[in-house]
Short mmCIF file of C-alpha atoms in Angstrom, two decimals:
data_model
loop_
_atom_site.label_atom_id
_atom_site.label_comp_id
_atom_site.label_asym_id
_atom_site.label_seq_id
_atom_site.Cartn_x
_atom_site.Cartn_y
_atom_site.Cartn_z
CA MET L 1 76.05 78.91 70.47
CA MET L 2 77.47 77.85 73.64
CA LYS L 3 80.34 80.13 73.54
CA LYS L 4 77.92 82.97 72.80
CA TYR L 5 75.78 81.86 75.64
CA LEU L 6 78.75 81.80 78.35
CA SER L 7 79.93 85.43 76.96
CA LEU L 8 76.61 86.62 77.82
CA LEU L 9 76.72 85.03 81.29
CA PHE L 10 80.22 86.60 81.69
CA ALA L 11 78.95 90.12 80.86
CA ALA L 12 75.69 89.76 82.97
CA VAL L 13 77.90 88.99 85.98
CA LEU L 14 80.19 91.71 85.46
CA LEU L 15 77.08 94.18 85.04
CA LEU L 16 75.85 93.07 88.56
CA ALA L 17 79.20 93.68 89.91
CA ALA L 18 79.44 97.14 88.28
CA LEU L 19 76.01 97.98 89.72
CA GLY L 20 77.81 98.03 93.24
CA THR L 21 76.25 94.83 94.87
CA GLY L 22 79.46 94.03 96.55
CA THR L 23 78.57 90.26 95.56
CA ILE L 24 79.54 88.25 92.43
CA TYR L 25 76.42 86.20 91.70
CA ALA L 26 76.60 82.78 90.19
CA SER L 27 74.98 81.81 86.70
CA THR L 28 74.86 78.33 85.85
CA PHE L 29 76.17 76.26 82.83
CA THR L 30 73.01 74.95 81.71
CA ALA L 31 73.28 71.32 82.55
CA GLY L 32 69.90 69.85 81.86
CA ASP L 33 68.48 67.39 84.18
CA ILE L 34 71.15 65.44 86.13
CA ARG L 35 68.67 64.13 88.52
CA GLY L 36 69.40 65.83 91.70
CA GLY L 37 73.17 65.10 91.39
CA ALA L 38 76.16 66.10 93.48
CA PRO L 39 78.77 67.35 91.13
CA ALA L 40 82.33 66.89 92.05
CA GLY L 41 85.37 66.94 89.62
CA ALA L 42 84.97 68.04 86.15
CA ALA L 43 86.97 68.50 82.86
CA PHE L 44 86.52 69.85 79.32
CA ALA L 45 86.54 67.52 76.50
CA GLU L 46 88.09 68.26 73.28
CA ASP L 47 84.83 69.14 71.63
CA GLY L 48 84.09 71.82 74.37
CA SER L 49 81.60 69.86 76.48
CA LEU L 50 82.03 69.37 80.08
CA LEU L 51 82.45 65.98 81.77
CA VAL L 52 81.17 66.25 85.45
CA CYS L 53 81.58 63.39 88.18
CA ASP L 54 78.43 62.90 90.19
CA THR L 55 78.79 61.24 93.47
CA TRP L 56 75.27 60.89 94.17
CA ASN L 57 74.06 59.31 91.09
CA LYS L 58 77.59 57.56 90.77
CA VAL L 59 78.04 58.27 87.20
CA VAL L 60 79.78 60.65 84.78
CA TRP L 61 77.79 63.06 82.89
CA LYS L 62 78.46 64.74 79.58
CA VAL L 63 77.20 68.43 79.52
CA SER L 64 76.54 70.07 76.14
CA GLY L 65 74.47 72.32 74.32
CA GLY L 66 72.26 72.98 77.46
CA SER L 67 71.57 69.21 78.05
CA ALA L 68 73.23 66.45 80.08
CA ALA L 69 73.59 62.87 79.02
CA LEU L 70 75.23 59.84 80.62
CA TYR L 71 78.83 59.45 79.41
CA ALA L 72 79.69 56.77 81.78
CA GLY L 73 78.17 54.60 84.23
CA ALA L 74 74.79 53.37 85.02
CA ILE L 75 72.54 54.79 87.80
CA GLY L 76 71.51 51.98 90.05
CA VAL L 77 68.27 51.28 91.98
CA PRO L 78 67.52 53.66 94.89
CA GLY L 79 68.77 52.46 98.37
CA VAL L 80 66.93 52.80 101.61
CA THR L 81 67.83 56.52 101.81
CA GLY L 82 66.94 57.12 98.28
CA GLU L 83 70.69 57.41 96.96
CA PRO L 84 71.18 55.10 93.91
CA VAL L 85 73.18 52.15 94.61
CA GLY L 86 76.72 52.25 93.03
CA GLY L 87 79.02 49.24 92.27
CA TYR L 88 82.40 48.38 91.05
CA HIS L 89 82.13 46.82 87.37
CA ASP L 90 84.16 47.61 84.06
CA ASP L 91 82.20 47.20 81.01
CA ALA L 92 80.81 49.04 78.15
CA SER L 93 80.25 52.85 79.00
CA GLU L 94 76.60 52.36 79.52
CA ARG L 95 76.71 49.28 81.50
CA ALA L 96 79.67 50.02 83.90
CA TYR L 97 78.97 51.08 87.41
CA PHE L 98 81.10 53.43 89.84
CA LEU L 99 81.07 53.65 93.62
CA GLU L 100 82.27 57.24 93.96
CA PRO L 101 83.53 59.03 90.93
CA TRP L 102 85.25 62.00 92.38
CA ALA L 103 87.60 63.57 89.74
CA VAL L 104 88.02 63.29 86.04
CA VAL L 105 91.06 64.54 83.89
CA PRO L 106 92.08 63.87 80.13
CA PHE L 107 94.82 61.28 80.22
CA ALA L 108 96.36 59.54 77.22
CA ASP L 109 93.60 58.95 74.76
CA GLY L 110 90.94 59.03 77.06
CA PHE L 111 89.84 60.25 80.79
CA ALA L 112 90.99 58.89 84.18
CA VAL L 113 88.57 58.91 86.73
CA SER L 114 89.19 58.57 90.39
CA ASP L 115 86.65 56.03 91.97
CA ALA L 116 87.04 56.98 95.68
CA GLY L 117 84.72 54.55 96.88
CA ALA L 118 86.12 51.70 94.90
CA ASP L 119 89.83 52.40 95.86
CA VAL L 120 91.00 52.57 92.20
CA VAL L 121 91.75 54.74 89.31
CA ARG L 122 89.23 54.03 86.33
CA TYR L 123 89.74 54.88 82.68
CA ILE L 124 87.19 55.91 79.94
CA ALA L 125 88.22 55.29 76.36
CA ASN L 126 86.80 54.10 73.32
CA GLY L 127 83.17 53.69 74.83
CA LYS L 128 84.59 51.55 77.70
CA VAL L 129 85.48 51.82 81.37
CA TYR L 130 88.28 49.87 82.52
CA THR L 131 90.24 49.82 85.77
CA PHE L 132 93.37 51.72 85.20
CA SER L 133 95.38 51.15 88.54
CA GLY L 134 94.51 49.88 91.92
CA SER L 135 93.58 46.44 93.46
CA GLY L 136 90.00 47.38 94.79
CA ARG L 137 91.26 46.95 98.37
CA GLU L 138 92.63 49.40 100.66
CA GLY L 139 96.56 49.90 100.88
CA THR L 140 99.67 51.77 100.11
CA ALA L 141 101.32 49.35 97.70
CA ASP L 142 103.25 50.91 94.71
CA GLY L 143 103.38 48.66 91.63
CA ILE L 144 101.77 48.11 88.29
CA ALA L 145 97.91 48.27 87.78
CA SER L 146 96.33 45.81 90.02
CA ASP L 147 99.42 45.40 92.10
CA ALA L 148 99.11 49.07 93.44
CA SER L 149 96.50 49.94 96.08
CA PHE L 150 94.99 53.00 97.25
CA ARG L 151 92.81 54.33 100.00
CA HIS L 152 90.00 56.62 98.98
CA PRO L 153 91.72 58.41 96.01
CA THR L 154 90.22 61.74 95.04
CA GLY L 155 92.11 64.49 93.02
CA LEU L 156 93.76 63.99 89.69
CA ALA L 157 96.06 65.89 87.72
CA SER L 158 97.86 65.36 84.55
CA ASP L 159 101.29 66.76 83.41
CA GLY L 160 100.61 66.35 79.69
CA ASN L 161 103.83 64.21 79.56
CA GLY L 162 102.38 60.66 80.47
CA ASN L 163 102.13 61.14 84.06
CA LEU L 164 98.88 61.16 86.24
CA TYR L 165 99.02 62.26 89.71
CA ILE L 166 96.70 60.93 92.30
CA ALA L 167 95.57 62.30 95.59
CA ASP L 168 95.58 59.32 97.87
CA THR L 169 93.63 60.92 100.24
CA GLY L 170 92.91 58.29 102.99
CA ASN L 171 96.73 57.43 103.07
CA GLY L 172 98.03 61.17 103.25
CA LEU L 173 99.97 60.69 100.00
CA ILE L 174 100.40 61.84 96.29
CA ARG L 175 101.07 58.97 93.94
CA ARG L 176 102.20 59.20 90.36
CA ALA L 177 101.33 56.72 87.67
CA ASP L 178 102.75 56.29 84.07
CA GLU L 179 100.64 55.43 80.88
CA SER L 180 101.36 51.78 81.83
CA GLY L 181 99.68 51.97 85.14
CA ARG L 182 103.00 51.81 87.05
CA VAL L 183 102.43 53.78 90.50
CA THR L 184 105.10 55.27 92.60
CA THR L 185 104.76 57.38 95.82
CA VAL L 186 106.15 60.84 95.42
CA VAL L 187 104.87 62.94 98.38
CA GLN L 188 104.27 61.50 102.00
CA GLY L 189 103.01 62.78 105.26
CA LEU L 190 99.98 65.01 104.07
CA GLU L 191 96.83 65.23 105.84
CA SER L 192 93.89 64.24 103.67
CA PRO L 193 95.07 65.74 100.19
CA MET L 194 92.33 66.20 97.66
CA GLY L 195 92.47 68.60 94.72
CA LEU L 196 95.07 68.60 92.50
CA ALA L 197 96.57 70.90 89.56
CA TRP L 198 99.56 70.85 87.24
CA TYR L 199 101.10 74.13 86.21
CA ASP L 200 104.51 75.19 85.07
CA GLY L 201 106.05 72.08 86.10
CA ALA L 202 104.80 71.92 89.42
CA LEU L 203 101.99 70.03 91.09
CA TYR L 204 99.64 72.24 93.20
CA ILE L 205 98.00 70.35 95.99
CA VAL L 206 95.04 71.19 98.23
CA GLU L 207 95.84 69.58 101.60
CA THR L 208 92.21 69.59 102.99
CA GLY L 209 93.08 68.17 106.44
CA ARG L 210 95.42 71.15 107.04
CA SER L 211 93.52 73.73 105.30
CA ARG L 212 96.28 74.91 103.17
CA ILE L 213 97.50 74.93 99.49
CA SER L 214 100.93 73.43 98.57
CA ARG L 215 103.28 73.23 95.73
CA TRP L 216 105.44 70.32 94.89
CA LYS L 217 108.13 70.73 92.38
CA ASP L 218 111.47 68.91 91.71
CA GLY L 219 110.91 67.06 94.97
CA THR L 220 110.58 69.82 97.23
CA LEU L 221 107.20 70.63 98.89
CA GLU L 222 106.32 74.33 99.85
CA THR L 223 103.26 76.03 101.32
CA VAL L 224 101.78 78.40 98.90
CA ALA L 225 99.01 79.83 101.24
CA GLY L 226 97.08 78.97 104.42
CA ILE L 227 97.60 78.87 107.83
CA SER L 228 97.73 75.18 109.38
CA GLU L 229 96.50 75.34 113.03
CA ALA L 230 96.56 72.05 115.12
CA THR L 231 93.75 71.52 117.60
CA GLU L 232 94.27 69.38 120.84
CA THR L 233 92.82 66.06 119.03
CA ALA L 234 95.47 64.47 117.16
CA ASP L 235 95.81 64.92 113.48
CA GLU L 236 92.96 67.56 113.32
CA TYR L 237 93.43 71.04 112.15
CA VAL L 238 91.27 74.03 112.56
CA GLY L 239 90.33 76.17 109.35
CA GLY L 240 89.46 79.83 109.09
CA TYR L 241 88.51 82.51 106.70
CA THR L 242 90.82 85.31 106.17
CA ASP L 243 91.87 87.28 102.84
CA GLY L 244 95.19 89.20 102.42
CA SER L 245 98.61 88.16 102.22
CA VAL L 246 99.49 84.55 101.70
CA SER L 247 101.47 84.39 104.81
CA ARG L 248 98.29 85.28 107.05
CA ALA L 249 95.30 83.85 104.79
CA ARG L 250 93.22 81.10 106.04
CA PHE L 251 90.89 78.38 104.39
CA ASP L 252 88.57 75.85 105.74
CA HIS L 253 89.11 72.41 104.44
CA PRO L 254 89.02 73.30 100.74
CA GLN L 255 88.76 70.46 98.23
CA GLY L 256 89.34 71.82 94.64
CA ILE L 257 92.04 73.74 92.76
CA ALA L 258 92.70 75.07 89.39
CA VAL L 259 95.46 77.22 88.00
CA GLY L 260 95.08 79.74 85.23
CA ALA L 261 97.25 80.67 82.28
CA ASP L 262 98.56 83.58 83.91
CA GLY L 263 99.59 81.42 87.16
CA THR L 264 96.40 82.62 89.23
CA VAL L 265 95.48 79.85 91.73
CA TYR L 266 91.67 79.21 92.19
CA VAL L 267 90.63 77.36 95.11
CA ALA L 268 87.22 75.66 96.09
CA ASP L 269 87.03 76.66 99.67
CA THR L 270 84.50 74.01 100.78
CA GLY L 271 84.37 74.89 104.40
CA ASN L 272 83.72 78.55 103.85
CA GLY L 273 81.17 78.28 100.99
CA ALA L 274 83.60 80.22 98.95
CA VAL L 275 85.93 80.45 95.75
CA ARG L 276 89.16 81.92 96.60
CA ALA L 277 91.97 83.14 94.47
CA ILE L 278 95.74 83.21 95.06
CA ILE L 279 97.22 86.07 92.94
CA GLY L 280 100.80 86.56 93.63
CA ASP L 281 101.12 87.12 97.27
CA LEU L 282 97.42 87.94 97.91
CA VAL L 283 94.55 85.89 98.72
CA CYS L 284 91.14 87.24 97.77
CA THR L 285 87.62 86.04 97.53
CA VAL L 286 85.96 85.65 94.11
CA ALA L 287 82.69 84.55 95.29
CA CYS L 288 80.75 83.33 98.52
CA GLY L 289 77.50 82.60 99.61
CA SER L 290 75.35 85.39 101.19
CA PRO L 291 71.77 86.48 102.00
CA ASP L 292 71.86 88.06 98.40
CA ALA L 293 73.98 85.19 96.73
CA PHE L 294 73.19 81.98 98.31
CA PHE L 295 75.53 79.74 96.32
CA PRO L 296 78.16 78.52 96.49
CA VAL L 297 77.35 76.44 99.43
CA SER L 298 79.91 73.69 99.38
CA PRO L 299 82.05 73.95 96.30
CA ARG L 300 84.16 70.81 95.66
CA ASN L 301 85.85 71.71 92.34
CA VAL L 302 86.91 74.56 90.18
CA LEU L 303 87.85 74.81 86.54
CA ILE L 304 89.34 77.96 84.71
CA ALA L 305 88.66 78.44 80.96
CA GLU L 306 89.43 81.92 79.37
CA ASP L 307 87.69 84.44 81.70
CA THR L 308 85.28 82.09 83.23
CA LEU L 309 85.40 79.93 86.45
CA TYR L 310 83.43 76.79 86.57
CA VAL L 311 82.43 75.68 90.14
CA SER L 312 81.08 72.24 91.04
CA ASP L 313 78.95 72.50 94.32
CA ARG L 314 77.45 69.50 96.07
CA PHE L 315 74.20 70.89 96.69
CA VAL L 316 73.70 72.31 93.33
CA PRO L 317 72.72 70.01 90.13
CA GLU L 318 74.28 72.37 87.86
CA ILE L 319 77.72 74.02 87.27
CA LEU L 320 78.05 77.43 88.76
CA THR L 321 80.01 79.94 86.54
CA TYR L 322 81.83 83.32 87.78
CA PRO L 323 83.92 85.78 85.97
CA ALA L 324 87.68 85.49 86.79
CA PRO L 325 88.95 88.45 88.75
CA ALA L 326 90.56 91.22 87.13
CA GLY L 327 91.80 94.45 88.73
CA SER L 328 93.18 96.35 85.96
CA TYR L 329 91.71 99.69 84.84
CA ALA L 330 91.64 101.66 81.51
CA ASP L 331 92.55 105.10 83.14
CA VAL L 332 95.47 103.51 85.23
CA GLU L 333 98.88 103.35 83.24
CA GLU L 334 101.26 100.64 84.23
CA GLY L 335 103.82 101.95 86.40
CA GLU L 336 101.91 104.71 88.09
CA TRP L 337 102.71 105.24 91.52
CA PHE L 338 99.38 103.87 92.82
CA ALA L 339 98.80 101.29 89.89
CA GLU L 340 99.60 98.17 91.87
CA ALA L 341 97.96 99.32 95.07
CA ALA L 342 94.83 100.07 92.94
CA ASP L 343 95.02 96.59 91.34
CA ARG L 344 95.50 94.70 94.70
CA MET L 345 92.86 96.64 96.80
CA THR L 346 90.41 95.93 94.00
CA LEU L 347 91.06 92.54 94.28
CA LEU L 348 90.69 92.21 97.73
CA GLY L 349 87.47 94.39 97.38
CA VAL L 350 88.82 97.13 99.90
CA VAL L 351 89.10 100.10 97.50
CA ARG L 352 87.23 99.57 94.37
CA GLY L 353 87.12 101.33 91.17
CA ALA L 354 84.52 103.98 90.34
CA SER L 355 83.34 101.61 87.72
CA ASP L 356 84.46 98.30 86.44
CA THR L 357 86.89 100.21 83.77
CA GLU L 358 87.83 103.22 85.47
CA TYR L 359 89.56 103.76 88.74
CA ALA L 360 89.14 107.47 88.96
CA ALA L 361 92.60 107.94 90.91
CA GLY L 362 92.57 111.68 91.43
CA ASP L 363 88.91 111.88 92.58
CA ALA L 364 88.40 112.72 96.37
CA ILE L 365 87.31 109.71 98.39
CA SER L 366 84.56 110.47 100.85
CA ARG L 367 84.07 109.81 104.55
CA ALA L 368 81.41 107.19 103.65
CA ALA L 369 83.63 105.53 100.98
CA PHE L 370 86.58 105.28 103.36
CA VAL L 371 84.55 103.88 106.22
CA THR L 372 83.02 101.30 103.90
CA ALA L 373 86.45 100.44 102.85
CA LEU L 374 87.58 99.93 106.48
CA SER L 375 84.55 97.69 106.76
CA ARG L 376 85.66 95.58 103.87
CA MET L 377 89.31 95.36 105.44
CA HIS L 378 87.65 94.06 108.55
CA ARG L 379 86.16 91.41 106.59
CA LEU L 380 89.71 90.36 105.73
CA ASP L 381 90.60 89.70 109.21
CA GLU L 382 87.19 88.34 110.22
CA GLY L 383 85.48 86.71 107.20
CA PHE L 384 82.07 86.46 108.86
CA ALA L 385 82.07 89.58 110.80
CA ILE L 386 79.14 91.40 111.14
CA ILE L 387 79.38 95.05 109.76
CA ASP L 388 76.68 97.05 111.75
CA GLY L 389 76.08 98.84 114.96
CA ASP L 390 73.44 101.09 116.96
CA ALA L 391 75.01 104.60 116.32
CA SER L 392 72.68 106.93 114.21
CA PHE L 393 73.09 110.18 112.51
CA ASP L 394 70.54 112.35 111.10
CA ASP L 395 71.94 112.53 107.62
CA VAL L 396 72.57 108.85 107.16
CA SER L 397 69.28 106.96 106.17
CA GLU L 398 68.96 103.23 106.66
CA ASN L 399 68.80 102.81 102.99
CA GLU L 400 72.18 104.11 102.19
CA PRO L 401 74.65 101.18 101.30
CA PHE L 402 77.12 102.61 103.57
CA ALA L 403 74.82 102.94 106.43
CA ALA L 404 75.88 99.62 108.31
CA ALA L 405 79.45 100.53 107.63
CA VAL L 406 79.05 103.88 109.33
CA ARG L 407 77.28 102.56 112.46
CA TRP L 408 79.94 99.74 112.81
CA ALA L 409 82.71 102.41 112.51
CA ALA L 410 81.16 104.72 115.02
CA ASP L 411 80.36 102.02 117.40
CA CYS L 412 84.08 100.86 117.39
CA ALA L 413 85.48 104.32 117.84
CA ILE L 414 87.20 104.31 114.41
CA VAL L 415 85.28 107.45 113.35
CA GLU L 416 83.08 110.21 115.01
CA GLY L 417 80.40 112.33 113.60
CA THR L 418 80.96 115.87 112.31
CA GLY L 419 78.79 117.62 114.90
CA GLU L 420 75.17 118.18 115.63
CA GLY L 421 74.19 114.62 114.90
CA LYS L 422 75.55 114.29 111.54
CA PHE L 423 78.14 112.22 109.74
CA SER L 424 78.55 114.21 106.55
CA PRO L 425 78.97 110.97 104.48
CA ASP L 426 79.58 112.87 101.10
CA ASP L 427 82.43 115.20 102.44
CA PRO L 428 85.79 114.74 100.84
CA LEU L 429 88.03 112.98 103.52
CA ARG L 430 91.23 114.85 104.51
CA ARG L 431 94.66 113.04 104.61
CA GLU L 432 94.89 113.68 108.24
CA ASP L 433 91.47 112.18 108.85
CA LEU L 434 92.09 109.17 106.85
CA ILE L 435 95.16 108.31 108.80
CA VAL L 436 93.36 108.96 112.09
CA MET L 437 90.62 106.36 110.80
CA LEU L 438 93.30 103.87 110.03
CA TYR L 439 95.00 104.56 113.47
CA ASN L 440 91.86 104.07 115.41
CA TYR L 441 91.00 100.94 113.28
CA ALA L 442 94.40 99.60 114.31
CA ARG L 443 93.80 100.32 117.98
CA PHE L 444 90.32 98.66 117.68
CA MET L 445 92.03 95.49 116.36
CA GLY L 446 94.67 95.37 118.95
CA TYR L 447 97.44 95.85 116.53
CA ASP L 448 100.77 97.33 117.52
CA VAL L 449 100.56 101.33 117.40
CA SER L 450 103.82 101.95 119.13
CA ALA L 451 105.86 103.08 116.20
CA THR L 452 106.74 106.63 115.79
CA GLY L 453 107.91 109.03 113.24
CA ASP L 454 110.08 112.07 113.25
CA LEU L 455 107.80 114.66 111.66
CA SER L 456 110.37 117.47 111.92
CA GLY L 457 111.75 117.04 108.48
CA PHE L 458 108.30 118.10 106.89
CA PRO L 459 107.99 121.79 106.38
CA ASP L 460 104.58 121.74 107.35
CA ALA L 461 105.03 119.54 110.45
CA ASP L 462 103.32 121.89 112.63
CA SER L 463 99.98 122.31 110.70
CA PRO L 464 98.05 119.01 111.53
CA ASP L 465 95.13 119.51 113.90
CA ALA L 466 95.88 118.56 117.50
CA TYR L 467 94.12 115.22 117.48
CA ALA L 468 95.84 114.04 114.34
CA GLY L 469 99.48 114.37 115.50
CA THR L 470 99.81 110.93 117.24
CA ALA L 471 98.10 109.31 114.37
CA LEU L 472 100.42 110.84 111.79
CA SER L 473 103.49 109.99 113.77
CA TRP L 474 102.51 106.40 113.95
CA ALA L 475 101.74 106.33 110.13
CA VAL L 476 105.09 107.98 109.29
CA GLY L 477 106.97 105.56 111.87
CA ALA L 478 105.02 102.39 110.37
CA GLY L 479 106.04 103.31 106.78
CA ILE L 480 102.27 103.99 105.93
CA LEU L 481 102.87 107.62 105.27
CA GLU L 482 105.69 109.02 103.38
CA GLY L 483 104.31 112.54 102.58
CA THR L 484 103.46 114.15 99.28
CA THR L 485 105.88 115.76 96.89
CA LEU L 486 105.26 119.16 95.38
CA GLU L 487 106.17 120.39 91.93
CA ASN L 488 109.53 121.90 93.49
CA GLY L 489 110.21 118.74 94.98
CA THR L 490 109.52 119.74 98.53
CA LEU L 491 108.12 116.80 100.83
CA MET L 492 105.12 117.81 102.63
CA LEU L 493 102.69 116.06 105.07
CA ASP L 494 99.69 118.07 103.49
CA PRO L 495 97.42 117.05 106.44
CA GLN L 496 94.46 119.11 105.42
CA GLY L 497 94.92 118.32 101.71
CA THR L 498 92.10 116.13 100.34
CA ALA L 499 92.56 112.49 100.16
CA THR L 500 92.17 111.00 96.88
CA ARG L 501 91.02 107.60 95.80
CA ALA L 502 94.91 106.71 94.81
CA GLN L 503 96.21 107.54 98.01
CA ALA L 504 93.43 105.64 99.98
CA ALA L 505 94.50 102.57 97.90
CA VAL L 506 98.12 103.08 98.67
CA PHE L 507 97.65 103.97 102.31
CA ALA L 508 95.15 100.81 102.76
CA GLU L 509 97.84 98.48 101.01
CA ARG L 510 100.79 99.92 103.11
CA PHE L 511 98.64 99.24 106.26
CA LEU L 512 97.79 95.71 105.48
CA GLY L 513 101.34 94.99 104.37
CA LYS L 514 103.09 96.58 107.11
CA ALA L 515 100.70 97.37 110.32
CA VAL L 516 99.15 93.97 110.01
CA LYS L 517 101.50 90.85 110.10
#
């Protein structure tokens, strides 16, 4: 019954996306009454139920069949603020107390739980709660069981071979414990590491303090994504919100991470109120709060199972669910010249398919559609940019979904109207006009547009309209425009040719990869 329910949730969210809302809405993994809790880490049990750490009630819940029951920990009496008082007490599951259960993962024959407030790692097995490792006092000591010490441990990950990795957040360390509880330090010098995930022999680390994602493998630590920018204050780093290539992507103090079976990395981007995905060398936003989709607000953990993401948000006493992103289309053959660009631009939300299943590569792209694509591209640079303006056109009503993008583009001198107070939003876009829009957008953003290309090699080099010559030369020089090949093998600029959806995706991808660094 639960699998059927989750499938229906998945289909419903896909339908909303297909309707063109531009936002992926959250559904909830029905969790029953968890008494106003603040979900943090979560893990699946063997029976398909979900174990959820709750840092407000200081317990671990078991969510199954639309209801929630206490799995470990007792809810204490309310303190002066109303928050239940926790404790550090090992006992039978229903009589044990936690101070701040933060993460839970399957380990050995039970579940490891990081109790950040108690500076220990707990263990749940056979109906009891034990202290697995840690003295209960802050410290950095390696050793066995209670001889080891931590300072606010949070994220956990198991490699499936008897090793448990622990994000020792307060000490800026990654610790490793074997099944006997022996703790050693494996990574040092991090800034508030939190979320951890193990995949394909590597440990993925959310370095919350530096707003970046790292990977540790065979003793080597490397940055996967996220620009770390220091402030004038020692040991403080500023976050940001930028999608696009991993070399320029920005996060804002993320806390949670998961890696799918295909290697896609999912990040709970806490400061941005978003769920992000790292797919190859791209970072895209899977879900973010907006006026139309209020949640997530402060995501702290993310899980991936099959085609569904499970997200814990400290301000939502449920588990939010989202469909995992996908960019493939039934009408796009693998290896086609535009296939990769269509997939990547879809994942970034720049040039989307005509529907969820079809890209319609040969269809013309309209003036309004490409202006909308540029506005989405702008969001990659400035995640919270306001897309709107004061410009008005007689043939663009306030109710059109592209109206705000048209006003923005006109105000920013990216595009002009077609005369007599009209924008002609449905007119097919010519190739030269698409390139002019990209060129104007690059100038608006302050990018380097000094590149020049030799157009003399194209038989139709003298055919562009006068206003488009500089933009076409720039696009050729920057490697964005390579020309179109006719059946006889002749390479043409084809400036007055109709721009297709496939061409729009390819030009946009080249622009992001070559003009924007």
